[in-house]
XYZ file of C-alpha atoms in Angstrom:
610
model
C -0.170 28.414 5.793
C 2.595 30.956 5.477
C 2.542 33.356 3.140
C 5.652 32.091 1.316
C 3.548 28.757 1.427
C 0.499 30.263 0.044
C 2.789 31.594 -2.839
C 4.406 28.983 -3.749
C 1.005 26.643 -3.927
C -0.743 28.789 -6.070
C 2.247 29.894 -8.382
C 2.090 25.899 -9.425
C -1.988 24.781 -9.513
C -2.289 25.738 -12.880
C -0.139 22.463 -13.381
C -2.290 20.483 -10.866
C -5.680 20.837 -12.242
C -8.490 18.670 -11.231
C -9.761 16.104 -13.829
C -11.205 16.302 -16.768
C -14.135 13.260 -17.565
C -13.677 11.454 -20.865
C -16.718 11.937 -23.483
C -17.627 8.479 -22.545
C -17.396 8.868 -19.080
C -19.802 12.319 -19.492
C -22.269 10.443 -21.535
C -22.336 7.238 -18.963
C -22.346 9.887 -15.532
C -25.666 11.863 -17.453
C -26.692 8.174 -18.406
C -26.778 7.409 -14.620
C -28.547 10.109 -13.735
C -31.113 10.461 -16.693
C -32.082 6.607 -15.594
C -32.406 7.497 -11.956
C -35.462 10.061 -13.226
C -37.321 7.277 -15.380
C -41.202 9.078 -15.474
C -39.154 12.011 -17.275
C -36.938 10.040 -19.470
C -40.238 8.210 -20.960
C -42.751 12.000 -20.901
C -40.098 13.526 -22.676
C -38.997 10.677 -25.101
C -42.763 10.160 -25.979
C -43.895 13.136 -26.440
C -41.204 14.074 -29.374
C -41.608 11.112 -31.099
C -45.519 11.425 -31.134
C -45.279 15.199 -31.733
C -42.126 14.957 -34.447
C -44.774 12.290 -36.261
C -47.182 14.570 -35.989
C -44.913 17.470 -37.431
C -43.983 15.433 -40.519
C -47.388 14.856 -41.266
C -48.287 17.953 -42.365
C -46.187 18.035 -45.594
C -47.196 14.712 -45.869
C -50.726 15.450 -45.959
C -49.944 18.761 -47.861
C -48.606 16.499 -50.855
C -51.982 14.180 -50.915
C -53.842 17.202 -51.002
C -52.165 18.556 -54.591
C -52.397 15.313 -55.702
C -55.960 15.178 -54.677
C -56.903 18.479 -56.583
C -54.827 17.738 -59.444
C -56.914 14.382 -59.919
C -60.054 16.614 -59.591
C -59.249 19.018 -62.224
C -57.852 16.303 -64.599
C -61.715 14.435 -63.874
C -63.615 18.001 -63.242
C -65.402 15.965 -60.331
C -65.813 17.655 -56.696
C -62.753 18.207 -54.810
C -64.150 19.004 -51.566
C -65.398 15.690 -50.465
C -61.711 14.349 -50.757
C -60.265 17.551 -49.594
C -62.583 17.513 -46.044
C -60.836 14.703 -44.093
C -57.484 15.578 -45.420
C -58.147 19.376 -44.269
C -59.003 17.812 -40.841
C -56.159 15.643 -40.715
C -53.451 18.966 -41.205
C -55.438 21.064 -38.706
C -55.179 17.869 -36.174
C -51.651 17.297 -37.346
C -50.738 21.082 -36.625
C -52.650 21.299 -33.434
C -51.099 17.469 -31.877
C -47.680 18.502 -33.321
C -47.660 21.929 -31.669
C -49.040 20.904 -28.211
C -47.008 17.234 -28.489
C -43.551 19.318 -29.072
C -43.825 22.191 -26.776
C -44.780 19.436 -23.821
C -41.553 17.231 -25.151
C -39.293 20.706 -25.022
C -40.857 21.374 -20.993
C -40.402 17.734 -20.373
C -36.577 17.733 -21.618
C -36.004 20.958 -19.901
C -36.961 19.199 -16.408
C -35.087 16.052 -17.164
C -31.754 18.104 -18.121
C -32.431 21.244 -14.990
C -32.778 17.765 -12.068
C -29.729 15.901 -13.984
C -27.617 19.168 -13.466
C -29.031 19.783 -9.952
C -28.099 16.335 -9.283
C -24.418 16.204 -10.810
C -24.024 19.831 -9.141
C -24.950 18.358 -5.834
C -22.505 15.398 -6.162
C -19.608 18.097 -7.494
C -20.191 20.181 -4.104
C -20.287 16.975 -2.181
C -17.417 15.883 -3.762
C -15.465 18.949 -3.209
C -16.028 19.417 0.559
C -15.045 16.030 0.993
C -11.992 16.693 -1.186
C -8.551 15.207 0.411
C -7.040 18.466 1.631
C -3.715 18.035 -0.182
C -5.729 17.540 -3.598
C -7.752 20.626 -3.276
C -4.305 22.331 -2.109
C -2.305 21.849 -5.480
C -5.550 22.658 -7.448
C -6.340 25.583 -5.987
C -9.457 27.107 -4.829
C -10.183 28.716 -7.934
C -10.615 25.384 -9.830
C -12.643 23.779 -7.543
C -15.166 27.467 -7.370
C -15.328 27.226 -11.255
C -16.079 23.935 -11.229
C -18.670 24.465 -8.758
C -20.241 27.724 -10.066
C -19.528 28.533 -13.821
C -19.374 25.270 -15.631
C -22.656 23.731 -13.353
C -23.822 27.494 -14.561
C -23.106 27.110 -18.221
C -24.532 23.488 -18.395
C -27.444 24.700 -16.548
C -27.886 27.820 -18.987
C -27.607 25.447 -22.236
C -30.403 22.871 -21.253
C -32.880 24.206 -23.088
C -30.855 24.315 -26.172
C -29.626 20.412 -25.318
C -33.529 19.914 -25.157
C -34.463 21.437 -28.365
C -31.517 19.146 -29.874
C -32.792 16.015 -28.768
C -35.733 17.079 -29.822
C -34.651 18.108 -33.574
C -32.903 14.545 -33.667
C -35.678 12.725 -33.413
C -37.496 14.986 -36.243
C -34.627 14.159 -38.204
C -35.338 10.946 -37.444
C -38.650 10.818 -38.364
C -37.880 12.692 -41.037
C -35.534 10.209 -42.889
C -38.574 7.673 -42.447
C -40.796 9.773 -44.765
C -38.737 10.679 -47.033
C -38.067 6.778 -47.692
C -42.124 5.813 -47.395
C -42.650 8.400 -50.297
C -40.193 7.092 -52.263
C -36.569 5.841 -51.922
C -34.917 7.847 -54.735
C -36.298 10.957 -53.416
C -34.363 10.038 -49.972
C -31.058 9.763 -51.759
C -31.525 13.191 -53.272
C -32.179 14.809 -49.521
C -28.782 12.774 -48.325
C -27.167 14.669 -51.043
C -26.443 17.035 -47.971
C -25.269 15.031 -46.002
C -21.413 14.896 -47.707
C -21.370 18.810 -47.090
C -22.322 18.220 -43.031
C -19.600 15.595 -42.902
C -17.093 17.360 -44.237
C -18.067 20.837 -42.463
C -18.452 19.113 -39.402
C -15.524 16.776 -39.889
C -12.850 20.134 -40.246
C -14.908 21.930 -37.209
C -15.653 19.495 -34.507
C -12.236 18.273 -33.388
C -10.874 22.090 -33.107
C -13.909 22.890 -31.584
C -13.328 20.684 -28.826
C -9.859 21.303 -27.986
C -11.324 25.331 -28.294
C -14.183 25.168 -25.926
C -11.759 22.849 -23.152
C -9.565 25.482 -23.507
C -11.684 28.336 -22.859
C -12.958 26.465 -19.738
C -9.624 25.996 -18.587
C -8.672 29.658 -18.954
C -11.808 31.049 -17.407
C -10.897 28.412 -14.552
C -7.365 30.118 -14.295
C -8.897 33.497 -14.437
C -10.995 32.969 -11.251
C -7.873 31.657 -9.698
C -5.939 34.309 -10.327
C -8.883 36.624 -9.306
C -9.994 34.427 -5.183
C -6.091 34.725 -5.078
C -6.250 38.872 -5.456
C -8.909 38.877 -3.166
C -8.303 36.385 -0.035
C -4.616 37.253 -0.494
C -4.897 41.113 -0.146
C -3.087 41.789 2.902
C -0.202 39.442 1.112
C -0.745 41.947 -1.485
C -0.112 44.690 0.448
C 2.400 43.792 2.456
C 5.003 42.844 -0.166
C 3.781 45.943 -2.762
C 2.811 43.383 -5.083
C -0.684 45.331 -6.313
C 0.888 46.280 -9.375
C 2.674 42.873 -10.369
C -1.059 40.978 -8.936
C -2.950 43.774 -11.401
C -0.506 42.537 -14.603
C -1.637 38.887 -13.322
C -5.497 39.444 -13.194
C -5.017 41.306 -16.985
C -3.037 38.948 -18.146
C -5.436 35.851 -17.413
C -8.253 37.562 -18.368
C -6.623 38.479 -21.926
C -5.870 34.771 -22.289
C -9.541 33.523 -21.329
C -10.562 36.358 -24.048
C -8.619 35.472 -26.489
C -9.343 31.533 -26.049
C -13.147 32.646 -26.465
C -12.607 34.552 -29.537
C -10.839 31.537 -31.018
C -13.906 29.367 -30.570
C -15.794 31.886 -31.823
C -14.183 32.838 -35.126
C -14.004 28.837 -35.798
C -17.853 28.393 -35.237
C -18.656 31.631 -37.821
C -16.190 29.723 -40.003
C -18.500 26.451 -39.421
C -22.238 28.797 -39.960
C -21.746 29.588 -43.185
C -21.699 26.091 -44.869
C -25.142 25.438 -43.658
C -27.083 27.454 -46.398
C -24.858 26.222 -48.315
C -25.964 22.561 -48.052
C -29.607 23.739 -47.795
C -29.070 25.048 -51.456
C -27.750 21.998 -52.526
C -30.262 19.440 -50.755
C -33.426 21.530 -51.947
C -31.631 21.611 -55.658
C -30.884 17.753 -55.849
C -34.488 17.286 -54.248
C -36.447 19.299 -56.987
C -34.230 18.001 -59.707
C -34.443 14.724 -58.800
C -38.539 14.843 -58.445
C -38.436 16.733 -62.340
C -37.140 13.493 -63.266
C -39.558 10.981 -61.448
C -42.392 13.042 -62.250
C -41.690 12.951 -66.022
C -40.999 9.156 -66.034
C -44.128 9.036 -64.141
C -42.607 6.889 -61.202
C -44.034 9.605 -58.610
C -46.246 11.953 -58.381
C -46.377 15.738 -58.254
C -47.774 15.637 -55.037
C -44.969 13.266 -53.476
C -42.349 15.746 -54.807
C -44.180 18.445 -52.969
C -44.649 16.839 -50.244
C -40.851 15.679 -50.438
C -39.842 19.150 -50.873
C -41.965 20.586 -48.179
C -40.755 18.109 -45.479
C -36.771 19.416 -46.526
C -38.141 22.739 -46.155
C -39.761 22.030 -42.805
C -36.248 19.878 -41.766
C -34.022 23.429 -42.428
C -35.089 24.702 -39.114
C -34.432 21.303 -36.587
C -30.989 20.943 -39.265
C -30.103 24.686 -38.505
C -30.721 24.447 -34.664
C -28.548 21.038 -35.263
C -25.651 22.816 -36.608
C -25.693 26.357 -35.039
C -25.861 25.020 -30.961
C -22.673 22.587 -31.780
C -21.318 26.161 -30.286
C -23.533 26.019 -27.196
C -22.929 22.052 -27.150
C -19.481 21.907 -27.158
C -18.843 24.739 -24.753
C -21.705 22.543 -22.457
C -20.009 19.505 -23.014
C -16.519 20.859 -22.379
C -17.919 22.437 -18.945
C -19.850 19.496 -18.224
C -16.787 17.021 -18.401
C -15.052 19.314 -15.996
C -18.696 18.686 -13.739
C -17.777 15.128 -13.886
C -14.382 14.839 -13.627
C -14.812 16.350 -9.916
C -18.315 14.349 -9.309
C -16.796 10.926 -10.376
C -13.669 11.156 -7.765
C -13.601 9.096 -5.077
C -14.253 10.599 -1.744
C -10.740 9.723 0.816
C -12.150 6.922 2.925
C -10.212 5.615 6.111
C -8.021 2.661 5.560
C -8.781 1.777 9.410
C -11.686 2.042 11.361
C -9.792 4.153 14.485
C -10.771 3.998 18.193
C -12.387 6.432 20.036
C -9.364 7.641 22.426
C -9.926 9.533 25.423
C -6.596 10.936 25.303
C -3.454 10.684 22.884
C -0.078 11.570 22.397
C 1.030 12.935 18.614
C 4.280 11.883 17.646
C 5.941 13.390 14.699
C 8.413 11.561 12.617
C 11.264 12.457 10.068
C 8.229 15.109 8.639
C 9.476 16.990 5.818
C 7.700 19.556 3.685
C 7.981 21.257 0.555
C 5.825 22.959 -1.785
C 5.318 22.639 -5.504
C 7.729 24.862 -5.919
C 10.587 22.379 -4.653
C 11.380 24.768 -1.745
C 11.366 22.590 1.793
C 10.009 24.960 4.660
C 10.518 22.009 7.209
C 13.652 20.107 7.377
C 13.872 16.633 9.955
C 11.769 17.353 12.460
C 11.030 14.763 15.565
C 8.772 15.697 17.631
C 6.261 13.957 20.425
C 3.977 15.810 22.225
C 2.443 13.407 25.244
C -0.696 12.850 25.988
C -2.819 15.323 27.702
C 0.016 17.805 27.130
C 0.502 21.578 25.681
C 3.101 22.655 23.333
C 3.512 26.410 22.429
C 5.228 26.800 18.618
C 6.667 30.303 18.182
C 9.428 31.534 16.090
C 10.070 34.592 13.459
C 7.232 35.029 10.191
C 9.102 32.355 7.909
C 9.812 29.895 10.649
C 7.568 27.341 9.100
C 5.112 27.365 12.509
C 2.149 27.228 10.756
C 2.988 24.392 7.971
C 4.098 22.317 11.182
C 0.343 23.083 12.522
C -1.161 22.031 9.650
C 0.435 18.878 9.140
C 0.210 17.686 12.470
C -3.557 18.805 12.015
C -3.571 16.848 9.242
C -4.678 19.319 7.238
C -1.950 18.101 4.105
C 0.179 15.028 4.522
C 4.464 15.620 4.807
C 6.547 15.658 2.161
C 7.991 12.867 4.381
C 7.678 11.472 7.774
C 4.464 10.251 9.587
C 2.535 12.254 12.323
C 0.723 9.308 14.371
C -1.783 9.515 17.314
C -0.632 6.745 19.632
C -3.657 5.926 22.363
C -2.597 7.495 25.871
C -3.987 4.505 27.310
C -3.405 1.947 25.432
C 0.285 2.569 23.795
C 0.112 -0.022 21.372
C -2.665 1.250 19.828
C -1.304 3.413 16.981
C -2.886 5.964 14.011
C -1.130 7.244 10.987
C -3.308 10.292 10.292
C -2.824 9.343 6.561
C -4.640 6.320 7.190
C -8.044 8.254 8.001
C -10.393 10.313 6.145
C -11.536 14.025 7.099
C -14.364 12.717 9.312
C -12.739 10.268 11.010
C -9.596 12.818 11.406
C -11.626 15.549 13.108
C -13.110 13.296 15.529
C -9.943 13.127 16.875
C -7.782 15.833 15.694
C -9.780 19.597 16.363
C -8.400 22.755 14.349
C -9.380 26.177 14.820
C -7.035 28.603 12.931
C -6.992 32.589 12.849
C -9.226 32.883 9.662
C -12.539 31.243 11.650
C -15.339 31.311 9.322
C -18.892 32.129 10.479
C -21.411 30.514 7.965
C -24.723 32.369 6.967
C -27.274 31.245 8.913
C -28.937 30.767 12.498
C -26.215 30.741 15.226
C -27.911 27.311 16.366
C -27.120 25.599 12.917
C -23.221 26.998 12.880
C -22.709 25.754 16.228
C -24.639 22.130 14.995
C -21.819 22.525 11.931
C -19.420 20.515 14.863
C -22.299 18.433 16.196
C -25.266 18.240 13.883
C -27.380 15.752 16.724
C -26.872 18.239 19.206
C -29.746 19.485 21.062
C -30.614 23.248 22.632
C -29.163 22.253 25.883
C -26.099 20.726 24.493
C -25.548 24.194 22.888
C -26.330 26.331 25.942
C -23.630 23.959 27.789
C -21.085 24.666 25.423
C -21.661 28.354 25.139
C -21.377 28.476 28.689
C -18.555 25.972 29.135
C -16.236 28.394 27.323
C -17.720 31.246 28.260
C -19.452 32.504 24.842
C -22.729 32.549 25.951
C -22.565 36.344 27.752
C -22.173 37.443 24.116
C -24.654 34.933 23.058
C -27.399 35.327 25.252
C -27.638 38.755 24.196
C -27.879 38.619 20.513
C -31.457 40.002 19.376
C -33.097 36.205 18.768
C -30.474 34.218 21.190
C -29.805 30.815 19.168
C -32.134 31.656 16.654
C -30.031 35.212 15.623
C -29.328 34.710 11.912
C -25.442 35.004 11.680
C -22.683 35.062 8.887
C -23.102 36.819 5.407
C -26.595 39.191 5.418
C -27.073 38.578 9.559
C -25.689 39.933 12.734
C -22.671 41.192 12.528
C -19.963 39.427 14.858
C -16.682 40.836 16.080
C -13.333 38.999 15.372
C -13.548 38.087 18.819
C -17.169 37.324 18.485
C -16.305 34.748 15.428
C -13.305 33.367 16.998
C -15.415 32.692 20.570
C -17.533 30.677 18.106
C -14.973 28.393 16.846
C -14.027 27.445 19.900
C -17.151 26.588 21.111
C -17.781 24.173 18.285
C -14.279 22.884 19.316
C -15.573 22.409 22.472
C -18.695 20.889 21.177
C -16.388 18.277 18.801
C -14.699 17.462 21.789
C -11.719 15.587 20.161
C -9.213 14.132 22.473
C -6.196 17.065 20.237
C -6.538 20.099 19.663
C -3.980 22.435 16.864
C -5.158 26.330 17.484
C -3.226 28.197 14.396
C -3.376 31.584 16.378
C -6.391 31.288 16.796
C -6.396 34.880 18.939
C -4.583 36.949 16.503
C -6.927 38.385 15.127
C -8.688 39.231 18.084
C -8.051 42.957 20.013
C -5.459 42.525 23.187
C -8.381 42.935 25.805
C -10.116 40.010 23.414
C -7.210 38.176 22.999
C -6.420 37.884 26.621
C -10.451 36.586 27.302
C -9.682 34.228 24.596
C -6.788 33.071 25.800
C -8.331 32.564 29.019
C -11.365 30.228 26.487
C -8.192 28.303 24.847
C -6.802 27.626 28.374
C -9.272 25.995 29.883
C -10.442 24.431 26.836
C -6.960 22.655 26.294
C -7.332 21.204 29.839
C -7.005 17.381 29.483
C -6.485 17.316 25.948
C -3.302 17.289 23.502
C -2.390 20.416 22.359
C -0.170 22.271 19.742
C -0.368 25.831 19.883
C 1.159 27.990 17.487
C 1.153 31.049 19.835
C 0.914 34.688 18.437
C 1.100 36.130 21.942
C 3.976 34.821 24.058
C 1.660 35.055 27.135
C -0.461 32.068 25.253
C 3.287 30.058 24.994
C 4.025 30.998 28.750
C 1.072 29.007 29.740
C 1.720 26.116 27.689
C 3.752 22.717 29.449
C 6.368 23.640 26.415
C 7.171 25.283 23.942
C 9.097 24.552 20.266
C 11.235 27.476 19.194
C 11.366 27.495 15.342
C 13.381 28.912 12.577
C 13.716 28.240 9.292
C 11.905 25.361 9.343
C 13.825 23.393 11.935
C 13.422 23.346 15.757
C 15.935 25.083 17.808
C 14.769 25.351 21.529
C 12.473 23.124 23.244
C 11.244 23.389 26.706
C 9.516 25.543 29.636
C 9.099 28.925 29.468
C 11.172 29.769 32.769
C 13.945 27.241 31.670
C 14.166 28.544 27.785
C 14.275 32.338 29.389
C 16.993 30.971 31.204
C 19.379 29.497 28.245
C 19.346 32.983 27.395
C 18.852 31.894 23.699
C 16.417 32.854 20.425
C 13.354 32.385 22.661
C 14.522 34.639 25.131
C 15.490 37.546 22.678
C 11.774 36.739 21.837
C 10.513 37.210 25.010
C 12.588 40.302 25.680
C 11.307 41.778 22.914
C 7.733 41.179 23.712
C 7.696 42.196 27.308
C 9.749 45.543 26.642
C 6.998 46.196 23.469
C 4.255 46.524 26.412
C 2.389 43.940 24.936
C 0.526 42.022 28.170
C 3.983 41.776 29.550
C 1.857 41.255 33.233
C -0.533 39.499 31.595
């Protein structure tokens, strides 16, 4: 993409955000997935409800025991031969509840760490198979956040999820005891409950609209911050450091600011929750006074009543105090789903394998989010087994051509169709086909070649993951790679890419070609492919491209005019619209833009005998 192109998509993704899961569609995606684990689901559900049983009992036991040595004073009889089983049952009770919960908490940890492996593998999946034009007007940096923050912040919080579940079903429990004592005592704990509900009532629906927010800005902020980095030499080229620098500060002081707002609204939220601890534990003890006088409970019930509110402040606390780690989880884990529940692009026809094809280009029109067109009208048909050279000024609109007759982004308007070289009537719309199905027949190799971190066997299997040794050796030889190849340190084996053996830009662009040559698709687009490449690799690389074109249908936007000379033809370009079309020796001829070019190039030095 041009640079004015690159500008103009990412000045508008903010706008074109990827989307955001409903709470109900969360809670049914984490449904899914919690069901797929089912041994988990039932370890971890079991052993909090036979652990938070345990846990109650103690206060429940506590309670019979003041009762029990109240009765013994009042008779003067022996207490101990009551008090032994009872003494048993809280050691037992401690010991079962203790074990019973910390195995619930590890079991609720696993279930929560494999659902957010799985959803993160289905959000990766789900982004490499993106449609190109979607991940285009998001922008890279929404799809990275996506991918490594918010899976990262859900991740971080599943222990605290865990220990919520797990305090629920105390509370739970809870509620059942405190009605099995006695019913009147229950109402006086729910006298807290009006003080939640209004607390939570005021904080919740800010807090949501808070913590989406703050994901959203930290989303923009690693936008803004890829776009600094992968578009440095943009950067530098148009002197924009110091406006890109105002950017970067500018989105970071927004995601700041959105996290101090959810912040000052949860310490707004904390402080209520002594607050209704003070009144529950009042109304509780009051409320026992009462019963005990009219002798319709008895002291050790209250106790017991009292101790199990007292033992209840710590899963209510942990309740109320991780709705902050909660909501910011839930926010990021809707943005999780909203990528892992889109639909992959799947072909609308089930194409042919063609041997050979002709690309015809129709009426294609393009124009960024920013409403300015870079190609105006252009009808074009390159024939089958065929070369055309695209060259023009910086600004011509070569490379947006490229890419949409790559099919990298659909047109604006107009259709770019493959029609069979043998069999004419047999005609694909590239927007009828997904990304597989696309590159099986459409191969792109552009000047920003990536080499992925690991064995140089496994990035050349990227293109053809069957393929065997000696399918590899034949295409590192086939186009010539295999010199350079041969002589790394452990030959296929050599661990390449980030951390490995360094490779040259000629070195990394050799390598894209050879997986082109190991796709084998019947076109090819190269996006000057050699620019990057020194003249005396350029010109080898040429030589690759050459040979490797041979047969096929090819557009080649051509940063060296030697790599147009060779082509069948070549498309002159400017502003966006095609001026000149035809053979080298015929457009040199005409005297016209390509000529100037030409000129220009041979009297620069620049492989003019090349």
């Amino acid at each position: 993409m041009s640079a004015r192109g690159q500008d103009a998509g990412a000045g508008s993704t903010r706008d074109h955000q990827l989307p955001v899961a409903s709470g109900r569609d969360t809670a049914a995606a984490v449904g899914r997935a919690a069901l797929a684990l089912p041994r988990l689901v039932v370890s971890s559900t079991v052993a909090a409800v036979v652990g938070s049983i345990a846990t109650i009992a103690t206060p429940v036991l506590l309670g019979r025991i003041v009762d029990v040595v109240l009765a013994a004073v009042d008779r003067r009889t022996d207490v101990w031969a009551a008090l032994t089983p009872l003494l048993v049952a809280v050691a037992a009770a401690v010991v079962v509840g203790a074990v019973l919960t910390s195995l619930a908490l590890r079991e609720a940890e696993r279930l929560g760490a494999s659902i957010a492996a799985d959803l993160r593998e289905r959000v990766v999946d789900r982004s490499l198979r993106m449609a190109p034009q979607t991940l285009e007007r998001a922008g890279v940096g929404d799809v990275s956040t996506r991918v490594t923050e918010d899976v990262e912040v859900f991740t971080r919080s599943v222990p605290t999820i865990s220990a919520v579940i797990n305090s629920l079903i105390t509370v739970g429990v809870s509620v059942v005891a405190f009605a099995a004592l006695d019913w009147r005592l229950a109402l006086a704990f729910f006298t807290v409950v009006p003080v939640y509900v209004l607390s939570l009532r005021s904080y919740l629906p800010r807090a949501a609209v808070l913590y989406a927010e703050e994901r959203s800005r930290a989303s923009t902020r690693s936008r803004v911050l890829l776009e600094s980095v992968h578009g440095s030499r943009t950067v530098h080229a148009y002197g924009m450091g110091e406006l890109q620098t105002d950017r970067v500060q500018g989105a970071s002081e927004a995601g700041l600011a959105a996290a101090l707002r959810a912040r000052r609204a949860f310490a707004g939220f904390a402080w209520t929750m002594n607050a209704a601890e003070a009144v529950g534990l009042s109304a509780l003890v009051a409320c026992g006074f009462l019963l005990v006088r009219a002798d319709l409970v008895t002291v050790g019930d209250v106790t017991a009543a009292a101790l199990l509110f007292h033992r209840l402040f710590g899963p209510l606390g942990l309740l109320l105090t991780s709705f902050d780690d909660v909501q910011r989880a839930a926010a990021a884990l809707a943005r999780i789903v909203g990528v892992a529940r889109m639909d992959p692009p799947t072909s609308r026809v089930r194409p042919p394998r063609l041997s050979t094809a002709t690309v015809r280009l129709t009426g294609i029109r393009h124009a960024y989010d920013d409403g300015h067109e870079v190609l105006h009208g252009i009808d074009l048909v390159v024939p089958a087994g065929t070369s055309l050279a695209v060259v023009g000024e910086s600004g011509a609109g070569k490379t947006t051509l490229a890419a949409i007759a790559a099919g990298v982004f659909p047109p604006s308007a107009g259709t770019v169709e493959l029609v069979d070289g043998d069999d004419p009537g047999t005609v694909l719309d590239l927007a009828d086909l997904d990304q597989v199905d696309l590159r099986s027949l459409v191969g792109l190799v552009s000047q920003e070649s990536h080499v992925f971190a690991g064995t140089l066997r496994a990035d050349l299997q990227l293109a053809k993951p069957d393929a065997t040794d000696d399918e590899l050796e034949a295409a590192l030889d086939g186009t010539g790679a295999a010199t350079w190849a041969r002589a790394l340190p452990d030959g296929l084996d050599t661990v390449v890419g980030a951390g490995g053996y360094p490779l040259t830009p000629a070195q990394e662009q050799h390598l894209a070609l050879t997986r082109l040559y190991l796709r084998d698709p019947p076109v090819v687009v190269l996006d000057e492919a050699t620019a990057e490449a020194s003249s005396a690799g350029a010109r080898d690389l040429e030589r690759v491209a050459e040979e490797l074109l041979a047969g096929r249908t090819a557009v080649v936007v051509a940063h060296r005019l030697t790599q147009a000379r060779a082509c069948d033809r070549i498309l002159v370009m400017a502003d966006g619209r095609p001026v000149e079309l035809g053979h080298h020796d015929e457009l040199v001829a005409a005297e016209g833009m390509y000529a100037r070019l030409w000129r220009t190039w041979t009297a620069s030095g620049r492989d003019a005998t090349a």
